[in-house]
Tab-separated table of C-alpha atoms and ligand atoms in Angstrom:
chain	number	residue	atom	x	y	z
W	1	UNK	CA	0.000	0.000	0.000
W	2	UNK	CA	2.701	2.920	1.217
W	3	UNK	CA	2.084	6.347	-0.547
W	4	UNK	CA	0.705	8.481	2.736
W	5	UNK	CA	2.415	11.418	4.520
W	6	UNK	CA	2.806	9.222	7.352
W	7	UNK	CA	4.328	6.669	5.995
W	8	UNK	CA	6.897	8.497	3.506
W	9	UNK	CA	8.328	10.483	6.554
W	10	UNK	CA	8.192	7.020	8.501
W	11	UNK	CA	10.327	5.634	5.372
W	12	UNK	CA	12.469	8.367	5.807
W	13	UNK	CA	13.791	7.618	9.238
W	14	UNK	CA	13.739	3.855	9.437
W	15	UNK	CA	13.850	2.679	5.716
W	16	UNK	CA	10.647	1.320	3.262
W	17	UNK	CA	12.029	-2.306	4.545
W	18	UNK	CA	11.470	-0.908	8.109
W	19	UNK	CA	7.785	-0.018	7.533
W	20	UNK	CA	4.777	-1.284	6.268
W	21	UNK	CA	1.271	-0.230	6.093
W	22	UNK	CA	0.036	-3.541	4.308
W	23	UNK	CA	-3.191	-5.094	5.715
W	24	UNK	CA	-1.380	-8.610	6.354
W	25	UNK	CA	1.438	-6.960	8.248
W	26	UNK	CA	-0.775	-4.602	10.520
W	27	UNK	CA	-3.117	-7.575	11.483
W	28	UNK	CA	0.171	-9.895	12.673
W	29	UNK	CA	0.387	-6.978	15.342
W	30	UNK	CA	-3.330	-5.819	16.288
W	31	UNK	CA	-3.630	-9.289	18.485
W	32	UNK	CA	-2.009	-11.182	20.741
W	33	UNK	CA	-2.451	-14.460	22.659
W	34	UNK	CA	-5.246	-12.847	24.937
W	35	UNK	CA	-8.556	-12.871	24.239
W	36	UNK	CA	-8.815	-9.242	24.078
W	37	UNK	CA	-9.962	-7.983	21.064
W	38	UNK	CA	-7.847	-7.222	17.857
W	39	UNK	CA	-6.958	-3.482	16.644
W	40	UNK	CA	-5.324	-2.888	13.946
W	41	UNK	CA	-2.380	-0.646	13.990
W	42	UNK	CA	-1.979	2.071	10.644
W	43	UNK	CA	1.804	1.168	10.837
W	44	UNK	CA	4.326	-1.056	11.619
W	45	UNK	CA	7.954	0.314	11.947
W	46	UNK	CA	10.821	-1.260	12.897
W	47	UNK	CA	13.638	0.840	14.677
W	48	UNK	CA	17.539	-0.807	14.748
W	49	UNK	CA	19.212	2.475	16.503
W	50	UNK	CA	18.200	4.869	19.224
W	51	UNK	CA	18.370	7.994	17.381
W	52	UNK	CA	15.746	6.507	15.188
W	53	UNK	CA	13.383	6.034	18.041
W	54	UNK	CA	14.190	9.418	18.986
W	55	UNK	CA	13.354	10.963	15.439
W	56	UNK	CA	9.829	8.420	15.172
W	57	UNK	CA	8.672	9.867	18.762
W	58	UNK	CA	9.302	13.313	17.548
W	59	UNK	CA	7.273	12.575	14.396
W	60	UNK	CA	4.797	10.709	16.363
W	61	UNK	CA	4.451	14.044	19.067
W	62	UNK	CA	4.018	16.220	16.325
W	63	UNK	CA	1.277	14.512	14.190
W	64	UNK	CA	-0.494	13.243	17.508
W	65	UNK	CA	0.207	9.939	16.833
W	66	UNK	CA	0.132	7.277	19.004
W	67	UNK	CA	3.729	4.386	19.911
W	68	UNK	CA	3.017	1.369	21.007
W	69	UNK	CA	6.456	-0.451	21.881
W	70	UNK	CA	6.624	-3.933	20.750
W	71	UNK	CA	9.380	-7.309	21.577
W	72	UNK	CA	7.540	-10.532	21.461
W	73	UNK	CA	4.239	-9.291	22.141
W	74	UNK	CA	3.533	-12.395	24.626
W	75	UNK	CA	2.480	-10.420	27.700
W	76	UNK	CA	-0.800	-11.546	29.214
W	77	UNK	CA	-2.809	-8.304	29.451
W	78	UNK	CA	-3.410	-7.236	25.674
W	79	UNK	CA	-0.623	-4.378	26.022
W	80	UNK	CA	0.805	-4.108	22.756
W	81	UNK	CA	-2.883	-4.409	21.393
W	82	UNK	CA	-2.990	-0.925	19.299
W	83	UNK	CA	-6.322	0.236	20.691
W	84	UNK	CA	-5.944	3.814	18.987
W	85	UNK	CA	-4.220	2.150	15.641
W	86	UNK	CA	-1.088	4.360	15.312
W	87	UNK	CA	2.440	2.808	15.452
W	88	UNK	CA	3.368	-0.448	16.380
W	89	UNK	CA	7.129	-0.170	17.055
W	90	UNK	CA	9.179	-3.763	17.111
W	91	UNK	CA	12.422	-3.830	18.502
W	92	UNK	CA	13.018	-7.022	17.832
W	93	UNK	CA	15.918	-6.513	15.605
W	94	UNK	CA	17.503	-4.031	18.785
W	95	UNK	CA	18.799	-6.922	20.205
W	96	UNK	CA	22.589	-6.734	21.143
W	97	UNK	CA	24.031	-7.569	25.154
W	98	UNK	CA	25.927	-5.257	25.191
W	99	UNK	CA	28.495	-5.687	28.395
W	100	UNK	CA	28.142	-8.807	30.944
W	101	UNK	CA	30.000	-7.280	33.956
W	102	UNK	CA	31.446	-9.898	35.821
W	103	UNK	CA	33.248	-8.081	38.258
W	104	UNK	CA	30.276	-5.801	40.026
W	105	UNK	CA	27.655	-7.968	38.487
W	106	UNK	CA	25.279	-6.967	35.619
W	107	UNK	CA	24.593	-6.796	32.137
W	108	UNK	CA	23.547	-4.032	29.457
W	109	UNK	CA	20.915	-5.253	27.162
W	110	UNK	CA	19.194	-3.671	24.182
W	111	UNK	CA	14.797	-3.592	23.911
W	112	UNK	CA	15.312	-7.113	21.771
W	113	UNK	CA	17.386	-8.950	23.579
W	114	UNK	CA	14.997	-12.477	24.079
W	115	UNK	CA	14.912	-14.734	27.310
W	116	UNK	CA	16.025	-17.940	25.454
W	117	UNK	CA	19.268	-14.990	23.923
W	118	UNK	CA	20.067	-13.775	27.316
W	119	UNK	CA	20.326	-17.362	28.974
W	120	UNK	CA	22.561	-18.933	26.725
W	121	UNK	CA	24.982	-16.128	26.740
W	122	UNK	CA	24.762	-16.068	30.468
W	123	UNK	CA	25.322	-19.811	30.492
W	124	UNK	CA	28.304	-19.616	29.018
W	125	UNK	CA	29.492	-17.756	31.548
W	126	UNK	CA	28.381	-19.363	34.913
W	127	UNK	CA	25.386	-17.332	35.131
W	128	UNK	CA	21.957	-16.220	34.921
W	129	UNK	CA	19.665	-14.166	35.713
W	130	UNK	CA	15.636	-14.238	37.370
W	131	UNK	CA	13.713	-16.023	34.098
W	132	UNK	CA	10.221	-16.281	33.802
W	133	UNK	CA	9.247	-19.449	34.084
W	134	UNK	CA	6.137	-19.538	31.611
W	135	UNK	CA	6.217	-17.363	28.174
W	136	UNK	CA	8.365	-18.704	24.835
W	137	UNK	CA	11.993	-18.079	25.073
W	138	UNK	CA	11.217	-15.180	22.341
W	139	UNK	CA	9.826	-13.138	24.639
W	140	UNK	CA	11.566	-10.195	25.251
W	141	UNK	CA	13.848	-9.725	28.655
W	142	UNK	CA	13.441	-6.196	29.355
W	143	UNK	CA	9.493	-6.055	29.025
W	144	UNK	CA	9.090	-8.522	31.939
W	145	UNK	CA	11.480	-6.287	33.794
W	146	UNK	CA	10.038	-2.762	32.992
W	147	UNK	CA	6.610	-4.600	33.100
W	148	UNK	CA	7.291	-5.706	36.808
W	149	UNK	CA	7.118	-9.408	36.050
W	150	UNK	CA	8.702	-12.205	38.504
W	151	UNK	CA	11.382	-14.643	37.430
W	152	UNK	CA	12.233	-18.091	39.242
W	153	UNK	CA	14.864	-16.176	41.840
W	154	UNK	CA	11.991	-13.695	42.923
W	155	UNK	CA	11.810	-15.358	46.156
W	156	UNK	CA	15.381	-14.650	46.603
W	157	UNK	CA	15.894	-11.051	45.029
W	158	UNK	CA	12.601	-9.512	44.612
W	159	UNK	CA	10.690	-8.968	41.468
W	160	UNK	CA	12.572	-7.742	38.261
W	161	UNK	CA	12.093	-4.638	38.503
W	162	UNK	CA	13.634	-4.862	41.727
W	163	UNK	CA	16.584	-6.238	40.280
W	164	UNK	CA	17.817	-2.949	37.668
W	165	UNK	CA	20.297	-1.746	37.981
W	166	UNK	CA	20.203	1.181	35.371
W	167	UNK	CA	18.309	2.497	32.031
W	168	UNK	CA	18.922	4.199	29.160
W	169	UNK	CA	15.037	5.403	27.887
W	170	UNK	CA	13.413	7.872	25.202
W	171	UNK	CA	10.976	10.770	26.447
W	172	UNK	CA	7.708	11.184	25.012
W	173	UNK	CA	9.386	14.247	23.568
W	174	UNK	CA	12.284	12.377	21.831
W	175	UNK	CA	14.763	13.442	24.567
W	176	UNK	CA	17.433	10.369	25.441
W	177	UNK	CA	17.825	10.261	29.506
W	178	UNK	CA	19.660	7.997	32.115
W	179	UNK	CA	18.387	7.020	35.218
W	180	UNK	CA	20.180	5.115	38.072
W	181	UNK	CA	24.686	5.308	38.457
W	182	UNK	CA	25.011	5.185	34.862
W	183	UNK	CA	24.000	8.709	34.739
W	184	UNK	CA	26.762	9.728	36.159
W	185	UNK	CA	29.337	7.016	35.805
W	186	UNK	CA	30.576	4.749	33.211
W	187	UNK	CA	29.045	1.383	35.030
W	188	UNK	CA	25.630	0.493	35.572
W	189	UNK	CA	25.657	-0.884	38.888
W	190	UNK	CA	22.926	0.415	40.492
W	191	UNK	CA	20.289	2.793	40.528
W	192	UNK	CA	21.765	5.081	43.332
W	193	UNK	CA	23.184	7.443	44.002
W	194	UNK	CA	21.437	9.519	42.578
W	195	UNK	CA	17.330	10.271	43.261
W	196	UNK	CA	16.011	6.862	41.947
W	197	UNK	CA	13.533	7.958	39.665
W	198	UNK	CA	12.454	4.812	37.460
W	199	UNK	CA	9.072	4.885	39.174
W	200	UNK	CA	8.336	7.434	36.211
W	201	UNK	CA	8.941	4.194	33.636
W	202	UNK	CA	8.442	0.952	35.506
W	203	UNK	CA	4.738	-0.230	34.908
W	204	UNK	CA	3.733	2.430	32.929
W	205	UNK	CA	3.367	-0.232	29.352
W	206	UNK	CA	5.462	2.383	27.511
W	207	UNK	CA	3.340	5.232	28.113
W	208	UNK	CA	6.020	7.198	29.432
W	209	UNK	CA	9.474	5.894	27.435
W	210	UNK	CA	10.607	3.528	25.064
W	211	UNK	CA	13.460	1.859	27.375
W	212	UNK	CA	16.527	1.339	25.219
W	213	UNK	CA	18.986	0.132	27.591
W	214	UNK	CA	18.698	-1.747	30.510
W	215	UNK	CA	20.931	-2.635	33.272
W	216	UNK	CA	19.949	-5.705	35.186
W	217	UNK	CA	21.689	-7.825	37.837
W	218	UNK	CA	23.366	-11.310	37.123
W	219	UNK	CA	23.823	-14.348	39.443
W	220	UNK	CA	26.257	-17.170	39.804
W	221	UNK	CA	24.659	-20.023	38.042
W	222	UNK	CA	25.014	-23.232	39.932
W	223	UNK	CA	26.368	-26.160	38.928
W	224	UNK	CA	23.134	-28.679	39.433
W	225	UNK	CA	19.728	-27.172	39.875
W	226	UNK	CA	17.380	-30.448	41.978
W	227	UNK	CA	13.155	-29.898	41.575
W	228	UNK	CA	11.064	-31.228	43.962
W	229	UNK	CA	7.227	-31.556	43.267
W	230	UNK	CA	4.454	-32.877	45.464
W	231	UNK	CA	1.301	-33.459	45.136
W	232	UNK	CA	-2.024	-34.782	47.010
C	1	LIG	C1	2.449	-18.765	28.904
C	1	LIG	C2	3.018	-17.478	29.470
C	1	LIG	C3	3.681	-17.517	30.674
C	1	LIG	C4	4.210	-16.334	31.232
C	1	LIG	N1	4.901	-16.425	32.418
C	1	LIG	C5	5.417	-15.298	32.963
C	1	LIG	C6	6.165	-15.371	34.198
C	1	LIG	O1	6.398	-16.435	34.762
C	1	LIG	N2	6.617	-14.198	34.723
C	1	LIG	C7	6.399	-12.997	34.100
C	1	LIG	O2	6.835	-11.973	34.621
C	1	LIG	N3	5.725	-12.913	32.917
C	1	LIG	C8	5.234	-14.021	32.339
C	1	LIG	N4	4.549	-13.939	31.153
C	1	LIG	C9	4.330	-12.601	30.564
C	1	LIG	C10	5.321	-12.199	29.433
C	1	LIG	O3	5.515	-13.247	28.533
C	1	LIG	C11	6.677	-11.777	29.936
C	1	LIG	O4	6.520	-10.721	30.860
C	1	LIG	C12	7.615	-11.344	28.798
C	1	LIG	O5	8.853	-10.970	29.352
C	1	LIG	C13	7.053	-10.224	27.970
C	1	LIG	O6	7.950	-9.995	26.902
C	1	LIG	P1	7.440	-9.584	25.454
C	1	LIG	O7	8.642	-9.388	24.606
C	1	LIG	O8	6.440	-10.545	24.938
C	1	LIG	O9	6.750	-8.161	25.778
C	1	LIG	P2	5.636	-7.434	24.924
C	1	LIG	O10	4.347	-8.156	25.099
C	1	LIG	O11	6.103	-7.195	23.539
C	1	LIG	O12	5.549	-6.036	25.706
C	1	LIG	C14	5.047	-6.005	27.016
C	1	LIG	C15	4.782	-4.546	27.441
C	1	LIG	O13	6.017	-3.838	27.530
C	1	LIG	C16	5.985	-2.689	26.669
C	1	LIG	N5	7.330	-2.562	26.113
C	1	LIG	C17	7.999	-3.463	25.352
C	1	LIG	N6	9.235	-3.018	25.080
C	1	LIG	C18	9.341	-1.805	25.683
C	1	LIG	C19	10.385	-0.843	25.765
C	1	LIG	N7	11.580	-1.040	25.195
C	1	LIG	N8	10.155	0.295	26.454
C	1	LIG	C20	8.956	0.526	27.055
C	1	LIG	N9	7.937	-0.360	27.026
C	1	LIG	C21	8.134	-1.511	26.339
C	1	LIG	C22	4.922	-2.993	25.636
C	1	LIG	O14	4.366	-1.822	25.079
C	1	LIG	C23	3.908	-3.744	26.490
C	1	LIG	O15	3.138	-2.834	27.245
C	1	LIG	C24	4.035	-15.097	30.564
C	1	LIG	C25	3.372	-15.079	29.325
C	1	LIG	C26	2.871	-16.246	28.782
C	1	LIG	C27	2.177	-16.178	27.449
């Protein structure tokens, strides 16, 4: 289809292979595995850098458009369900670790970084990190961590979002910010100590930023992991 306004300046910033306005491409992203009901988006884009999610929340700002931030689309709430159509953004192909810190601890990973991804690069290493225990191994990390979700060392640590330890994320007005040490250091390992103010992104479903980066805390693997089930 192409040819709008829209969608030319959308082409302009993320290339035509990064966009699409064709019917069979917008209904792969108006669902999801809820039973909530479908909504078509008007576009699908596909960012690979920050500065182009910078230049598509501009755009969107401007012509009062609304961003709906996409990984693997498995949550279990309808959230990435376009209920105003707009832009679906994936950031699937966003999907680089970018450090694994052994020394203090944590790792740097992009929007598209997937559970079944971040586990067997941890593995190699001796470690891992709190994993859902339920959705496919293409879900995205970082959602379930900016989404509050629980992993299988909750009991131990807390919930995910408990367990950041920095973030890189884009302002509904395009601006980049950091929040947590790596604001004003060169490591992410922790959100002090400076005023901790992720509150303003954590839970919010991307309403408030499109989280780029995002510092989380790793854990020794161990060697042999024992289950025990019971049952009456
Ligand atoms: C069978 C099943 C079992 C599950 N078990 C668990 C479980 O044990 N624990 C758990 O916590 N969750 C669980 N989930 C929920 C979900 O799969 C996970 O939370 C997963 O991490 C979500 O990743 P996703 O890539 O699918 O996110 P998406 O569905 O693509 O996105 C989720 C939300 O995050 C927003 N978002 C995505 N990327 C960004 C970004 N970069 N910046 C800002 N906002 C963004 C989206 O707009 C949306 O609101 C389960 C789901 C299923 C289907």
């Amino acid at each position: 289809m192409a040819g709008d306004k829209i969608y030319a300046l959308l082409a302009d910033i993320v290339g035509s292979e990064n966009v699409s306005n064709e019917l069979h491409t917008l209904q792969g992203y108006s669902c999801d595995p809820t039973t909530n009901p479908p909504s078509l988006p008007d576009y699908v884009v596909i960012a690979t850098t920050v500065e182009q999610i910078q230049k598509l929340v501009r755009l969107a700002n401007k012509e009062r458009i609304p961003i709906v931030p996409a990984v693997g689309m498995s949550n279990n709430g309808g959230l990435t369900i376009p209920v105003e159509g707009g832009i679906v953004l994936d950031l699937h192909k966003m999907n680089k670790i970018i450090e694994i810190n052994e020394d203090i601890g944590y790792a740097i990973v992009e929007p598209g970084v997937t559970i079944g991804q971040a586990d067997a690069e941890l593995k190699k290493r001796g470690y891992w990190v709190s994993l859902p225990v339920g959705p496919p191994g293409s879900a995205g990390l970082m959602p379930g961590y900016i989404l509050h979700g629980y992993g299988h060392l909750g009991g131990k640590f807390g919930i995910n979002s408990e367990q950041i330890t920095g973030m890189e994320v884009v302002l509904p007005d395009g601006e980049l910010v950091r929040l947590g040490g790596c604001a004003v250091s060169p490591y992410w390992f922790h959100r002090t100590p400076i005023p901790d103010l992720m509150g303003l992104i954590l839970g919010w479903q991307g309403s408030t930023g499109i989280v780029t980066k995002l510092g989380i805390n790793i854990y020794p693997r161990p060697k042999f992991k024992a289950m025990v089930g019971w049952g009456i």
